[in-house]
Structures are given as structure tokens and as C-alpha cells.
Amino acid sequence: MTGGNAIRGTRVGSGPTVGESERGEAAPRKRIDYWCANAHHSKPSFALDAEVPEEWDCPRCGLPAGRDEQNPPAAKRNEPYKSHLAYVKERRSDEDGMRILDEALAKLRERKGR
């Protein structure tokens, strides 16, 4: 006789027969074709009563995919990363920057007693 745990070697949720009888019936599905600009074809499935989107992200390259094979959607343009300084330069002119810098330096000199 072996000692220890009686459920050794089994997983939580597993039973004698794992299948639809245990989980219930699967919802009826439909498969929809999508193509991206790189000519990748994907076929996700949707519930029959679900709203099917016009675009779907391609699982291979991440580009948007459409339902028209001959006219896939164009890739969305990504804006390049901007640093904090780039955003500041958009809001301020060089003259404004020099004025602010001069004010800050004057305050520092005042504190140090120069």
C-alpha cells in the first residue's frame, strides 16, 4: 500500500473523461478570412452571433488585415519616439529658452551670494 496523497498524478479539473460533456456544448462558430499587406492569410473564428470586425491584426507580422485579399489595409504610420526636450522645443522658442535659463541662473547666483 502506498502512502501519501490520493490524488497524486492528476491535475486539478481533470476527470475521468474530459470533453464537451463536461464543459457543455461549444457555441456555433464561423471562420472569416483576413489578409494583410504582406499577403499573410489568417482565419480567426467568431461566434455566429458576434459582430465581425472589418480589420484584424495579422498574427504573423502585426499589420492590420482586411477581408479583401486584393486590397488589404495599409500599415498605420507610427510616430517616432519624442524625448521630453523635443516636446519642450515644440512649445518654446530658442529665445524663450534663453530667457528662462537666464532667470534660473540669476536665482542660483542670488542664493549663492554672487
PDB file of C-alpha atoms in Angstrom:
ATOM      1  CA  MET A   1       0.000   0.000   0.000  1.00  0.00           C
ATOM      2  CA  THR A   2       1.341   3.384  -0.977  1.00  0.00           C
ATOM      3  CA  GLY A   3       1.180   6.267   1.416  1.00  0.00           C
ATOM      4  CA  GLY A   4       0.681   9.933   0.672  1.00  0.00           C
ATOM      5  CA  ASN A   5      -1.729  11.872  -1.385  1.00  0.00           C
ATOM      6  CA  ALA A   6      -4.619  10.004  -3.006  1.00  0.00           C
ATOM      7  CA  ILE A   7      -4.802  12.387  -5.973  1.00  0.00           C
ATOM      8  CA  ARG A   8      -1.154  12.065  -6.912  1.00  0.00           C
ATOM      9  CA  GLY A   9      -0.580  12.153 -10.654  1.00  0.00           C
ATOM     10  CA  THR A  10      -3.766  14.053 -11.504  1.00  0.00           C
ATOM     11  CA  ARG A  11      -4.435  17.679 -12.374  1.00  0.00           C
ATOM     12  CA  VAL A  12      -6.962  19.989 -10.850  1.00  0.00           C
ATOM     13  CA  GLY A  13     -10.024  19.961 -13.074  1.00  0.00           C
ATOM     14  CA  SER A  14      -9.240  16.690 -14.780  1.00  0.00           C
ATOM     15  CA  GLY A  15     -11.766  13.960 -14.567  1.00  0.00           C
ATOM     16  CA  PRO A  16     -12.384  10.521 -15.931  1.00  0.00           C
ATOM     17  CA  THR A  17     -13.460  11.916 -19.326  1.00  0.00           C
ATOM     18  CA  VAL A  18     -12.535  15.408 -20.316  1.00  0.00           C
ATOM     19  CA  GLY A  19     -14.633  16.730 -23.170  1.00  0.00           C
ATOM     20  CA  GLU A  20     -17.749  18.535 -24.245  1.00  0.00           C
ATOM     21  CA  SER A  21     -19.950  16.531 -21.921  1.00  0.00           C
ATOM     22  CA  GLU A  22     -18.102  18.106 -19.010  1.00  0.00           C
ATOM     23  CA  ARG A  23     -17.727  21.618 -20.433  1.00  0.00           C
ATOM     24  CA  GLY A  24     -21.033  21.946 -22.234  1.00  0.00           C
ATOM     25  CA  GLU A  25     -21.681  22.399 -25.918  1.00  0.00           C
ATOM     26  CA  ALA A  26     -19.393  24.685 -27.927  1.00  0.00           C
ATOM     27  CA  ALA A  27     -21.025  27.769 -29.439  1.00  0.00           C
ATOM     28  CA  PRO A  28     -21.537  27.595 -33.203  1.00  0.00           C
ATOM     29  CA  ARG A  29     -18.626  29.316 -34.949  1.00  0.00           C
ATOM     30  CA  LYS A  30     -17.803  30.869 -38.308  1.00  0.00           C
ATOM     31  CA  ARG A  31     -14.323  31.400 -39.748  1.00  0.00           C
ATOM     32  CA  ILE A  32     -13.544  34.680 -41.510  1.00  0.00           C
ATOM     33  CA  ASP A  33     -10.643  35.251 -43.957  1.00  0.00           C
ATOM     34  CA  TYR A  34      -8.290  38.222 -43.452  1.00  0.00           C
ATOM     35  CA  TRP A  35      -5.230  39.328 -45.467  1.00  0.00           C
ATOM     36  CA  CYS A  36      -2.541  41.858 -44.529  1.00  0.00           C
ATOM     37  CA  ALA A  37      -0.276  43.973 -46.789  1.00  0.00           C
ATOM     38  CA  ASN A  38       2.419  41.263 -46.539  1.00  0.00           C
ATOM     39  CA  ALA A  39      -0.030  38.742 -48.091  1.00  0.00           C
ATOM     40  CA  HIS A  40      -0.346  36.769 -44.852  1.00  0.00           C
ATOM     41  CA  HIS A  41      -3.654  34.925 -44.581  1.00  0.00           C
ATOM     42  CA  SER A  42      -5.358  34.366 -41.234  1.00  0.00           C
ATOM     43  CA  LYS A  43      -8.704  32.806 -40.479  1.00  0.00           C
ATOM     44  CA  PRO A  44      -9.920  33.572 -36.937  1.00  0.00           C
ATOM     45  CA  SER A  45     -13.211  32.111 -35.782  1.00  0.00           C
ATOM     46  CA  PHE A  46     -16.109  34.079 -34.332  1.00  0.00           C
ATOM     47  CA  ALA A  47     -19.394  33.099 -32.729  1.00  0.00           C
ATOM     48  CA  LEU A  48     -22.246  33.131 -35.235  1.00  0.00           C
ATOM     49  CA  ASP A  49     -23.982  35.970 -33.415  1.00  0.00           C
ATOM     50  CA  ALA A  50     -20.778  38.047 -32.872  1.00  0.00           C
ATOM     51  CA  GLU A  51     -20.097  41.243 -34.790  1.00  0.00           C
ATOM     52  CA  VAL A  52     -17.231  40.566 -37.213  1.00  0.00           C
ATOM     53  CA  PRO A  53     -14.645  43.400 -37.350  1.00  0.00           C
ATOM     54  CA  GLU A  54     -13.594  44.875 -40.697  1.00  0.00           C
ATOM     55  CA  GLU A  55      -9.913  44.753 -39.659  1.00  0.00           C
ATOM     56  CA  TRP A  56      -7.950  42.178 -37.659  1.00  0.00           C
ATOM     57  CA  ASP A  57      -4.318  42.303 -36.524  1.00  0.00           C
ATOM     58  CA  CYS A  58      -2.195  39.839 -38.500  1.00  0.00           C
ATOM     59  CA  PRO A  59      -0.858  37.203 -36.088  1.00  0.00           C
ATOM     60  CA  ARG A  60       2.379  36.838 -38.147  1.00  0.00           C
ATOM     61  CA  CYS A  61       3.516  40.445 -38.644  1.00  0.00           C
ATOM     62  CA  GLY A  62       1.111  42.616 -36.608  1.00  0.00           C
ATOM     63  CA  LEU A  63      -0.065  44.729 -39.556  1.00  0.00           C
ATOM     64  CA  PRO A  64      -3.779  45.391 -39.931  1.00  0.00           C
ATOM     65  CA  ALA A  65      -5.514  42.764 -42.066  1.00  0.00           C
ATOM     66  CA  GLY A  66      -8.714  43.235 -44.038  1.00  0.00           C
ATOM     67  CA  ARG A  67     -11.297  40.995 -45.617  1.00  0.00           C
ATOM     68  CA  ASP A  68     -10.477  41.999 -49.218  1.00  0.00           C
ATOM     69  CA  GLU A  69      -7.487  39.951 -50.427  1.00  0.00           C
ATOM     70  CA  GLN A  70      -6.829  42.272 -53.396  1.00  0.00           C
ATOM     71  CA  ASN A  71      -6.948  45.470 -51.306  1.00  0.00           C
ATOM     72  CA  PRO A  72      -5.543  44.916 -47.783  1.00  0.00           C
ATOM     73  CA  PRO A  73      -5.442  47.910 -45.419  1.00  0.00           C
ATOM     74  CA  ALA A  74      -2.269  49.988 -45.350  1.00  0.00           C
ATOM     75  CA  ALA A  75       0.010  49.876 -42.344  1.00  0.00           C
ATOM     76  CA  LYS A  76      -0.694  52.568 -39.800  1.00  0.00           C
ATOM     77  CA  ARG A  77       2.023  55.210 -39.567  1.00  0.00           C
ATOM     78  CA  ASN A  78       3.803  55.147 -36.224  1.00  0.00           C
ATOM     79  CA  GLU A  79       5.052  58.430 -34.883  1.00  0.00           C
ATOM     80  CA  PRO A  80       8.713  58.286 -33.850  1.00  0.00           C
ATOM     81  CA  TYR A  81       9.601  58.489 -30.183  1.00  0.00           C
ATOM     82  CA  LYS A  82       9.956  62.047 -28.941  1.00  0.00           C
ATOM     83  CA  SER A  83      12.038  62.989 -25.957  1.00  0.00           C
ATOM     84  CA  HIS A  84      10.908  65.435 -23.309  1.00  0.00           C
ATOM     85  CA  LEU A  85      13.238  68.020 -24.819  1.00  0.00           C
ATOM     86  CA  ALA A  86      11.601  67.617 -28.257  1.00  0.00           C
ATOM     87  CA  TYR A  87       8.178  68.368 -26.734  1.00  0.00           C
ATOM     88  CA  VAL A  88       9.572  71.402 -24.903  1.00  0.00           C
ATOM     89  CA  LYS A  89      11.126  72.703 -28.127  1.00  0.00           C
ATOM     90  CA  GLU A  90       7.717  72.439 -29.818  1.00  0.00           C
ATOM     91  CA  ARG A  91       6.196  74.729 -27.178  1.00  0.00           C
ATOM     92  CA  ARG A  92       9.043  77.197 -26.686  1.00  0.00           C
ATOM     93  CA  SER A  93      11.245  79.240 -28.998  1.00  0.00           C
ATOM     94  CA  ASP A  94      15.016  79.469 -28.522  1.00  0.00           C
ATOM     95  CA  GLU A  95      14.576  82.996 -27.198  1.00  0.00           C
ATOM     96  CA  ASP A  96      12.093  81.778 -24.574  1.00  0.00           C
ATOM     97  CA  GLY A  97      14.542  79.063 -23.574  1.00  0.00           C
ATOM     98  CA  MET A  98      17.425  81.506 -23.162  1.00  0.00           C
ATOM     99  CA  ARG A  99      15.239  83.861 -21.106  1.00  0.00           C
ATOM    100  CA  ILE A 100      14.129  81.027 -18.781  1.00  0.00           C
ATOM    101  CA  LEU A 101      17.729  79.800 -18.446  1.00  0.00           C
ATOM    102  CA  ASP A 102      18.970  83.321 -17.602  1.00  0.00           C
ATOM    103  CA  GLU A 103      16.250  83.684 -14.946  1.00  0.00           C
ATOM    104  CA  ALA A 104      17.162  80.333 -13.382  1.00  0.00           C
ATOM    105  CA  LEU A 105      20.885  81.179 -13.360  1.00  0.00           C
ATOM    106  CA  ALA A 106      20.155  84.568 -11.771  1.00  0.00           C
ATOM    107  CA  LYS A 107      18.173  82.863  -8.984  1.00  0.00           C
ATOM    108  CA  LEU A 108      21.021  80.395  -8.357  1.00  0.00           C
ATOM    109  CA  ARG A 109      23.607  83.191  -8.206  1.00  0.00           C
ATOM    110  CA  GLU A 110      21.361  85.111  -5.819  1.00  0.00           C
ATOM    111  CA  ARG A 111      21.158  82.136  -3.467  1.00  0.00           C
ATOM    112  CA  LYS A 112      24.913  81.625  -3.514  1.00  0.00           C
ATOM    113  CA  GLY A 113      25.517  85.314  -2.866  1.00  0.00           C
ATOM    114  CA  ARG A 114      27.389  86.197  -6.036  1.00  0.00           C
TER     115      ARG A 114
END
